[in-house]
Coordinates of C-alpha atoms in Angstrom, one line a residue:
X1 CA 18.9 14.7 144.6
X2 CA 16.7 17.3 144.3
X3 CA 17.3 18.4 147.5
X4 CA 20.8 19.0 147.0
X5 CA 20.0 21.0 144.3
X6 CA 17.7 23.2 146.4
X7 CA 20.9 23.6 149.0
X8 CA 23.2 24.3 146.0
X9 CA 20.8 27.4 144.8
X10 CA 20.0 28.7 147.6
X11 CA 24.2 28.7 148.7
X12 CA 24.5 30.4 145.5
X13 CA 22.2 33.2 146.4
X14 CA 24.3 34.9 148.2
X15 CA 27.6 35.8 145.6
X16 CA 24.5 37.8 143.6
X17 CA 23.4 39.7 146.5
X18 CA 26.7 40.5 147.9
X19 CA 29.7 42.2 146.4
X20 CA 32.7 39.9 147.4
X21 CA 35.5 41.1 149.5
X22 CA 38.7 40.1 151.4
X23 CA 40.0 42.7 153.5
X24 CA 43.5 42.2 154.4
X25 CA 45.9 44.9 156.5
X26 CA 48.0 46.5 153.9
X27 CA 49.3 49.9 153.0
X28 CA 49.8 52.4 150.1
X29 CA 52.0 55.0 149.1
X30 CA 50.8 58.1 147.6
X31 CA 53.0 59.5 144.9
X32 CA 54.2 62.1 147.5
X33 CA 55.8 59.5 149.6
X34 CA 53.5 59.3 152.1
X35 CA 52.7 55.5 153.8
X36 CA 49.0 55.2 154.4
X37 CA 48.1 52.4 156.6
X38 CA 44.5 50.3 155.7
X39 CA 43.3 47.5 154.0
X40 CA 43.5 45.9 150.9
X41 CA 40.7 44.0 148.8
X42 CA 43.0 41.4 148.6
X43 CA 42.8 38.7 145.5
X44 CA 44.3 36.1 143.8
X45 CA 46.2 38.4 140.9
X46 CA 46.8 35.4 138.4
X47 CA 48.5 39.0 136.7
X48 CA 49.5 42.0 138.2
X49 CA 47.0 44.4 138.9
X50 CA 46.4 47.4 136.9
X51 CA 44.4 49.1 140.7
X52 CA 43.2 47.6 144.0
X53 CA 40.7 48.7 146.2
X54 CA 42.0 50.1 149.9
X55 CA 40.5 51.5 152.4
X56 CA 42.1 53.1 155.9
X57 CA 40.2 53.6 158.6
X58 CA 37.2 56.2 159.2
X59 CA 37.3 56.1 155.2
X60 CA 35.4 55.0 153.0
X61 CA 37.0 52.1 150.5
X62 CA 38.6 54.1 147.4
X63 CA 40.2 52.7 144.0
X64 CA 43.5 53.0 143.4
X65 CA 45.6 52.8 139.9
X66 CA 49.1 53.5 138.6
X67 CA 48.6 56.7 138.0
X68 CA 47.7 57.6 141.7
X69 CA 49.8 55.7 143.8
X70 CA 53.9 54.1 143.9
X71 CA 53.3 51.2 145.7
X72 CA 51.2 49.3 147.8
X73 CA 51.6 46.3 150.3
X74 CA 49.3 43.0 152.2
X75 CA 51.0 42.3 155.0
X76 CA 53.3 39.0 155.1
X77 CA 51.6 38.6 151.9
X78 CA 52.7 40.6 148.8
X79 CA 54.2 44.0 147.7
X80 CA 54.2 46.0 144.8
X81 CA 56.2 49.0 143.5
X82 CA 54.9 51.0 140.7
X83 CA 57.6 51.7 137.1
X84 CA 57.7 53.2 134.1
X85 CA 59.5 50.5 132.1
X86 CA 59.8 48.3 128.9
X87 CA 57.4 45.6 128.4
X88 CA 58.8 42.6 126.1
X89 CA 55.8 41.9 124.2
X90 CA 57.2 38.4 122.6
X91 CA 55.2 35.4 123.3
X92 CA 57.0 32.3 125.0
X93 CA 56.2 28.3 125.1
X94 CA 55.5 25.8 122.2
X95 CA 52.2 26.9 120.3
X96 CA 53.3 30.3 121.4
X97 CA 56.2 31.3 119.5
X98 CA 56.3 32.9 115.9
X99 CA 60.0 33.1 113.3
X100 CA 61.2 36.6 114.6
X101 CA 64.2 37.0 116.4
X102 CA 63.5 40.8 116.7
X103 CA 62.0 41.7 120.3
X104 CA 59.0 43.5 120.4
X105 CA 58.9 45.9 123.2
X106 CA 56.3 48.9 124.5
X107 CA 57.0 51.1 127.5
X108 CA 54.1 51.0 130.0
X109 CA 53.4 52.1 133.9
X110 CA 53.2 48.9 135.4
X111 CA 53.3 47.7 139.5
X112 CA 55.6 45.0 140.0
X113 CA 56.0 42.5 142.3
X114 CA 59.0 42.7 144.6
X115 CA 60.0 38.5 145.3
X116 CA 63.2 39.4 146.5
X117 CA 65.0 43.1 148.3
X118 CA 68.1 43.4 149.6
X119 CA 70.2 46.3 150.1
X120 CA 72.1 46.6 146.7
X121 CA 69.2 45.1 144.1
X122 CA 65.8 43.9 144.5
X123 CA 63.8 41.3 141.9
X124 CA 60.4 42.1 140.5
X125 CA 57.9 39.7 137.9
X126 CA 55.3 40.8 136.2
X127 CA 52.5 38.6 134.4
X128 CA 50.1 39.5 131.8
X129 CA 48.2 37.5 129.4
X130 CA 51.3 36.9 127.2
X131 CA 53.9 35.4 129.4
X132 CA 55.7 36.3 133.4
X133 CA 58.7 38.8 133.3
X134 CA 61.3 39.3 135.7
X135 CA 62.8 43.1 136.6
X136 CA 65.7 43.6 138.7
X137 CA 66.9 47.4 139.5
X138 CA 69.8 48.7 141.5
X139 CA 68.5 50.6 144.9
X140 CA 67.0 54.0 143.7
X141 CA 67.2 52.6 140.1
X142 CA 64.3 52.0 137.8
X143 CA 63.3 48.1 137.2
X144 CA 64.6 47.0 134.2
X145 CA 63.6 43.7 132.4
X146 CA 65.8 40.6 132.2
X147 CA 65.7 39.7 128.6
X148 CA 64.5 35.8 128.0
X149 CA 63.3 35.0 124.5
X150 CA 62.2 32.3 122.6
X151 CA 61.6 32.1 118.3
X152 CA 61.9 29.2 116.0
X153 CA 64.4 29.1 113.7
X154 CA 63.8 30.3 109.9
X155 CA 65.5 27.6 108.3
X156 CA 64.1 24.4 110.5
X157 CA 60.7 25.5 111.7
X158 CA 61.0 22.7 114.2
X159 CA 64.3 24.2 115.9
X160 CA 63.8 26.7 118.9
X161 CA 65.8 29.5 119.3
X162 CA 66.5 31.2 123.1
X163 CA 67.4 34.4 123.6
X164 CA 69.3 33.8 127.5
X165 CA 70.5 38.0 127.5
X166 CA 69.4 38.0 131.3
X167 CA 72.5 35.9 132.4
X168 CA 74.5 38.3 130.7
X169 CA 72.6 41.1 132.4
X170 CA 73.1 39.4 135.7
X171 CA 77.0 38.6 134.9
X172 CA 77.3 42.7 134.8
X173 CA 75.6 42.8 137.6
X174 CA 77.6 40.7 139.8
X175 CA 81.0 42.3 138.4
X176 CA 79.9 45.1 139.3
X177 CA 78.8 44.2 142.9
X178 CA 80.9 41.4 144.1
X179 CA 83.2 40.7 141.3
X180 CA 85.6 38.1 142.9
X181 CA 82.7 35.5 143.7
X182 CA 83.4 33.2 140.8
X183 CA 80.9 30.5 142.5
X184 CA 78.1 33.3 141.8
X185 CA 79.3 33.9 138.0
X186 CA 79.6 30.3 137.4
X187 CA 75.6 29.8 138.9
X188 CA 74.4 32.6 136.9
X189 CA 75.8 31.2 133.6
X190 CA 74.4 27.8 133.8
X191 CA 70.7 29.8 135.4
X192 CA 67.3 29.2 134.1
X193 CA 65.0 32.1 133.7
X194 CA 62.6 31.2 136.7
X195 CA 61.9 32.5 139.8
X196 CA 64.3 30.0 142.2
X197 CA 67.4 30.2 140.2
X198 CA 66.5 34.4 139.9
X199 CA 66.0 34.6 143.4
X200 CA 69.2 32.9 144.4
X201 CA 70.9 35.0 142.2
X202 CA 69.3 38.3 143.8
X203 CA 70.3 36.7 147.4
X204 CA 73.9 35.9 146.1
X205 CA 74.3 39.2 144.7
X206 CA 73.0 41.3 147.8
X207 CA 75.1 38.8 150.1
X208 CA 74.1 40.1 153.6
X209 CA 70.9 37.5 154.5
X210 CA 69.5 40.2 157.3
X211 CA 69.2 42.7 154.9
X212 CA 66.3 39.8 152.4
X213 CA 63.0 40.8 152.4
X214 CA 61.1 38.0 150.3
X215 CA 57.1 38.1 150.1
X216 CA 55.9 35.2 152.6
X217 CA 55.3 32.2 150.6
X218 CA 51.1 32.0 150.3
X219 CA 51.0 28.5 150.2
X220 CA 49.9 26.9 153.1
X221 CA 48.7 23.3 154.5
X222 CA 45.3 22.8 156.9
X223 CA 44.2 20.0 158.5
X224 CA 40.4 19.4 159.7
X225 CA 38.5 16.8 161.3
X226 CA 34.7 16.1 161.3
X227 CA 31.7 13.8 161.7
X228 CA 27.9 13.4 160.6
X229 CA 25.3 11.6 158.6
X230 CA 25.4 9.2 155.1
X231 CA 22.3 8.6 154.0
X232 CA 22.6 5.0 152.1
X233 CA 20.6 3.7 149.4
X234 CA 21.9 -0.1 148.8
X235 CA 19.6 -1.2 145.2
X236 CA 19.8 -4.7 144.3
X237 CA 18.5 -6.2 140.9
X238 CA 19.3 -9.8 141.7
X239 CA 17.7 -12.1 139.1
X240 CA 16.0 -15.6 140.0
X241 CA 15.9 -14.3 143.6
X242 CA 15.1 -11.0 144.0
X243 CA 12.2 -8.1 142.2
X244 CA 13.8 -5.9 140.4
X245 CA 15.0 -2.8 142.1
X246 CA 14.5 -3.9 145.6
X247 CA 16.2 -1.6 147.7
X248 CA 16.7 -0.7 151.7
X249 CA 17.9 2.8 153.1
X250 CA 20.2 3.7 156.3
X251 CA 21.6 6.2 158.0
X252 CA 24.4 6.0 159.4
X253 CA 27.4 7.6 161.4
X254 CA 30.2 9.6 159.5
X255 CA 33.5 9.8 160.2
X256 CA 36.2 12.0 157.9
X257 CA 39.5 13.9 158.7
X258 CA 42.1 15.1 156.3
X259 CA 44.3 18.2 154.4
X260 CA 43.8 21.3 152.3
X261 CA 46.7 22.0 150.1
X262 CA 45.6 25.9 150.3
X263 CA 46.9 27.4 147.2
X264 CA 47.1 30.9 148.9
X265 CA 46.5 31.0 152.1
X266 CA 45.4 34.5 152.6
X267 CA 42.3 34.1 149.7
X268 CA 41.6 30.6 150.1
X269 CA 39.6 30.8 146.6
X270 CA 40.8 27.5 145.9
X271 CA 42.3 24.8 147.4
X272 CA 43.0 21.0 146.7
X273 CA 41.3 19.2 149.9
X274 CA 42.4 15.0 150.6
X275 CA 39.8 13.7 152.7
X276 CA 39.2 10.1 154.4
X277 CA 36.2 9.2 155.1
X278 CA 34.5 5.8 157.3
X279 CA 30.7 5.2 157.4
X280 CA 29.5 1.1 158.5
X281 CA 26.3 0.1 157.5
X282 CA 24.1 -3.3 157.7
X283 CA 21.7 -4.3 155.0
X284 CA 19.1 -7.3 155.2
X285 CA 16.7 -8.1 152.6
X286 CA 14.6 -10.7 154.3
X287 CA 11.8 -13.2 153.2
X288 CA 11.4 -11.9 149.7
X289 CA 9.3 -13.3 147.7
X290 CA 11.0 -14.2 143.9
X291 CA 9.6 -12.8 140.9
X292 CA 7.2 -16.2 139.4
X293 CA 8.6 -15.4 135.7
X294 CA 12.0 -16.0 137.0
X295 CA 11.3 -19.5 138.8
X296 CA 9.9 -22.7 138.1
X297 CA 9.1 -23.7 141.8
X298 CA 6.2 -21.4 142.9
X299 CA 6.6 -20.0 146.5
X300 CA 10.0 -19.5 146.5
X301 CA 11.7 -16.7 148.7
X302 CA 15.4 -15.6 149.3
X303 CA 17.2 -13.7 152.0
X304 CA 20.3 -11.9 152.3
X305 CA 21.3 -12.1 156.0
X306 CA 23.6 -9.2 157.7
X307 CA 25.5 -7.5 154.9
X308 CA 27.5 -5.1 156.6
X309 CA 29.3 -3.3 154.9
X310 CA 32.0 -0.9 156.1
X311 CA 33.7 1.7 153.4
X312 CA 36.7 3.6 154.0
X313 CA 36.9 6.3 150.8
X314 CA 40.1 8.4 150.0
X315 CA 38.6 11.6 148.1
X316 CA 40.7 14.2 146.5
X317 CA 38.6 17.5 145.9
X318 CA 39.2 20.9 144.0
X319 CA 37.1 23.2 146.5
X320 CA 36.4 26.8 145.2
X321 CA 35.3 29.7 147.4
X322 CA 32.9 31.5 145.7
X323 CA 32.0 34.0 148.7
X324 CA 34.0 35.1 151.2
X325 CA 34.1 37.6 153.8
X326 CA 35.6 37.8 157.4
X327 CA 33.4 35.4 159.3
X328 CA 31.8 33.1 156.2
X329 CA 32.9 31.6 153.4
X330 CA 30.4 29.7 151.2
X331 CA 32.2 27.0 148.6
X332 CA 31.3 24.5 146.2
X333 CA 33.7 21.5 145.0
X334 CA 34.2 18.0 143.6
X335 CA 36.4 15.1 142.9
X336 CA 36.6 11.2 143.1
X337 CA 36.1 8.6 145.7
X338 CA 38.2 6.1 145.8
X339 CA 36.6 3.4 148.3
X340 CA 37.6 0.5 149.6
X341 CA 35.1 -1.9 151.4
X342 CA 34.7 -4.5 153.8
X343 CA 32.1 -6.9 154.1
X344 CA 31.0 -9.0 157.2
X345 CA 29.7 -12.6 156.6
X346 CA 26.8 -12.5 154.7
X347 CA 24.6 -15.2 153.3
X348 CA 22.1 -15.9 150.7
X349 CA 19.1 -18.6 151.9
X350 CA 16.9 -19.7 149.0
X351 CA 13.7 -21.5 150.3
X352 CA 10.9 -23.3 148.2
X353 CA 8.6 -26.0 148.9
X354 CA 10.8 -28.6 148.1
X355 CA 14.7 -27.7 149.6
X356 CA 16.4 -24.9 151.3
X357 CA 19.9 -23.7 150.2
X358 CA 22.8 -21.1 151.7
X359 CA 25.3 -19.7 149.7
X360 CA 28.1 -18.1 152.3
X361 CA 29.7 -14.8 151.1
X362 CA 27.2 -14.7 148.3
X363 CA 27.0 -12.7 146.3
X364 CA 30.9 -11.0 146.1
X365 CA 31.6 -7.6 145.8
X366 CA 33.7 -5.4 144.4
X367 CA 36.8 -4.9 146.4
X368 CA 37.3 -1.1 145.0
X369 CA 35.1 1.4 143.2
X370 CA 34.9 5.0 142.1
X371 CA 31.9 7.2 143.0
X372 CA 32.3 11.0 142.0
X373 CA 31.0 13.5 144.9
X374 CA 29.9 16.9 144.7
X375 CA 29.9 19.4 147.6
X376 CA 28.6 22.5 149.0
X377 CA 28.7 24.1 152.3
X378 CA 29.8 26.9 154.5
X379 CA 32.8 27.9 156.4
X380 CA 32.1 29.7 159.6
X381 CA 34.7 32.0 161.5
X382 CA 37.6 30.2 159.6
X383 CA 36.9 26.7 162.0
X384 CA 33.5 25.3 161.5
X385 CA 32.6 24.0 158.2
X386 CA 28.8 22.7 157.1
X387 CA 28.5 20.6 154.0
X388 CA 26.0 18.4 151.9
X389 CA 27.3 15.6 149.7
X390 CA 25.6 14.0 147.2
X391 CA 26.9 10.9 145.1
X392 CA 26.5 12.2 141.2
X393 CA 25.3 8.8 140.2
X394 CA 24.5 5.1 142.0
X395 CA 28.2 3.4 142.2
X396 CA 28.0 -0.2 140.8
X397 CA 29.5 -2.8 143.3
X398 CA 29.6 -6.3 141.4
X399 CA 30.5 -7.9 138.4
X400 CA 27.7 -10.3 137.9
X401 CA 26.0 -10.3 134.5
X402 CA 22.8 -11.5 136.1
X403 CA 22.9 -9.3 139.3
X404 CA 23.0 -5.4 139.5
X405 CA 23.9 -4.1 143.3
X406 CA 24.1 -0.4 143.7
X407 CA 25.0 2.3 146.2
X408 CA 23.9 5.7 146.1
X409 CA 24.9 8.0 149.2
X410 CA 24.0 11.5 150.5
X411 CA 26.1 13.6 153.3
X412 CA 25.6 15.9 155.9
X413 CA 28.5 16.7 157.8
X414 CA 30.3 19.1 160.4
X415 CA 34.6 19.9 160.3
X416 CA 36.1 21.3 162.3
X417 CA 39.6 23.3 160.5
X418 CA 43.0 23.5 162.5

């Protein structure tokens, strides 16, 4: 374990010494109007930023705020246009929500995020610590918010009250637009305030498809494919036959393939990764002598012939990047194993003085169990991924009272990403 520990450190060493970046192409617009092509530090905004960092080229990397630009763009990724708008300041969701009906607004300079543009309105949201917002504004319009509310009643402090004054916001909209679509007033009146009913909406209202322009949707799906090594520790504490503790190591072949569920696909900072895994491995514990305390017949000596076992383990993973730049990526992650073994025909032999006795497929093991892996590694030029494995604690695999049979594993392995 220690070892693992060691890689784990010295992996870490690096996010200290080096200041993290993602450089993705983008653009700005400087409040004259002017388009400046570059890159963008691009992140994973959980809220909208308040500045990025961009940098074109010959130039050295520069921040940028509200004040000092109107917009800015990652290509295929997300945009942003900067406003001078109202804020709703009212909290939403259970736990959340206070007895005031009154909205609580400031006005604030805010970039937000286009989800939907079409040639007659475009969609914005905007998330901060208290809740996401969604803006809609008329070409050449400012954004203004669409009004969703929640309170609890004053008389029945259990009852929640919604304030729905986007649909009617919307409603005007359409009337105003394409008032003969009654298909698009009757969706907006039964519409939820999220971003796939908005987004219809939007599309609906706008009505010529050619003219959408929707940020590319950053989630994304990777396969990979790998081998290496599992170091295997098999422990057995097997009373009346065996010293406590007596254990045999192997290494043996790894085999794993499987999917990232890349939450954004342009950061990669975290992702959920489903990985199967096959390793085969023999175990003999041969002409061992029994402890005396545990036996009446002196001399007597067991064997467990050819237990092979071969373990096919479905592990789902939450994998955060900690470091990345263009050409390395160092991570750390963890999950659960779920494994499911097979096991060849073993044998226990008993010998003593006096008689010699074989138990077949003795002793039985488990026929599932749960180990809980932790990882660290190394992504190299977005396709080659180095990792180490360890097993946070020996898995049990029996359900004898008397016996005690344990696994504990480490991993070294190579993927390669597609």
């Amino acid at each position: 374990m220690k070892y693992f520990y060691t890689l784990l450190i010295f992996s870490l060493i690096p996010s200290f010494l080096l200041a993290q970046r993602n450089y993705k192409p983008g653009y700005i617009v400087s409040l004259s109007g002017d388009t400046i092509k570059g890159s963008i530090d691009y992140r994973e905004w959980d809220n909208n930023p308040k500045s990025i960092t961009f940098k074109s080229i010959g130039k050295a990397e520069g921040k940028y705020a509200v004040n000092n630009i109107k917009a800015f763009g990652v290509d295929k990724a997300e945009y942003f246009e900067r406003f001078v708008t109202i804020v709703s300041q009212n909290p939403v969701g259970v736990g959340n929500i206070t007895v005031q009906a009154e909205i609580k607004n400031l006005t604030d300079t805010l970039f937000l995020k286009i989800i939907s543009k079409g040639s007659k309105v475009t969609l914005y949201t905007y998330t901060d610590k208290i809740k996401t917002r969604y803006y809609i504004a008329e070409s050449g319009a400012n954004a203004e918010e669409l009004i969703y509310g929640q309170y609890l009643d004053s008389e029945n402090s259990e009852r929640i009250n919604t304030v729905n004054r986007f649909r009617v916001q919307l409603q005007s909209l359409a009337q105003m637009h394409d008032p003969n679509n009654s298909k698009l007033a009757k969706g907006i009146a039964v519409s939820s305030y999220t971003e796939s009913d908005l987004i219809k909406i939007a599309k609906a209202i706008n009505g010529s498809t050619n003219l959408q322009l929707s940020s590319e949707n950053v989630f994304g799906i990777r396969f990979f494919a790998g081998a290496g090594t599992s170091i295997n520790k098999f422990t057995i504490d097997f009373n009346g036959f065996f010293p406590a503790g007596t254990s045999q190591s192997k290494v043996s072949p790894l085999i794993t393939a499987g999917v990232d569920f890349l939450i954004n696909k342009n950061t990669q900072r975290f992702y959920i990764r489903v990985e199967a895994s096959v390793i085969s491995s023999t175990y003999s514990f041969n002409d061992i002598e029994a402890p005396a305390a545990a036996n009446t017949t002196l001399g007597t000596r067991s064997t467990l012939n050819n237990l092979k076992q071969t373990n096919i383990a479905l592990t789902p993973q939450l994998i955060y990047n900690y470091y990345s730049a263009d050409n390395l990526q160092l991570f750390i992650g963890s999950g659960f194993a779920l494994n499911i073994p097979q096991y060849g025909k073993h044998s226990l032999t008993t010998t003593s003085p006096n008689y010699t006795n074989t138990k077949a497929d003795f002793p039985e093991f488990k026929k599932l169990w749960f180990s809980f892996p932790i990882k660290a590694g190394a992504t190299i030029n977005k396709k080659i991924q180095l990792y180490a494995d360890y097993m946070l604690a020996p898995s049990r695999l029996d359900d004898y009272a008397s016996i005690g049979s344990t696994l504990s594993q480490y991993q070294l392995g190579v993927n390669y990403l597609f």
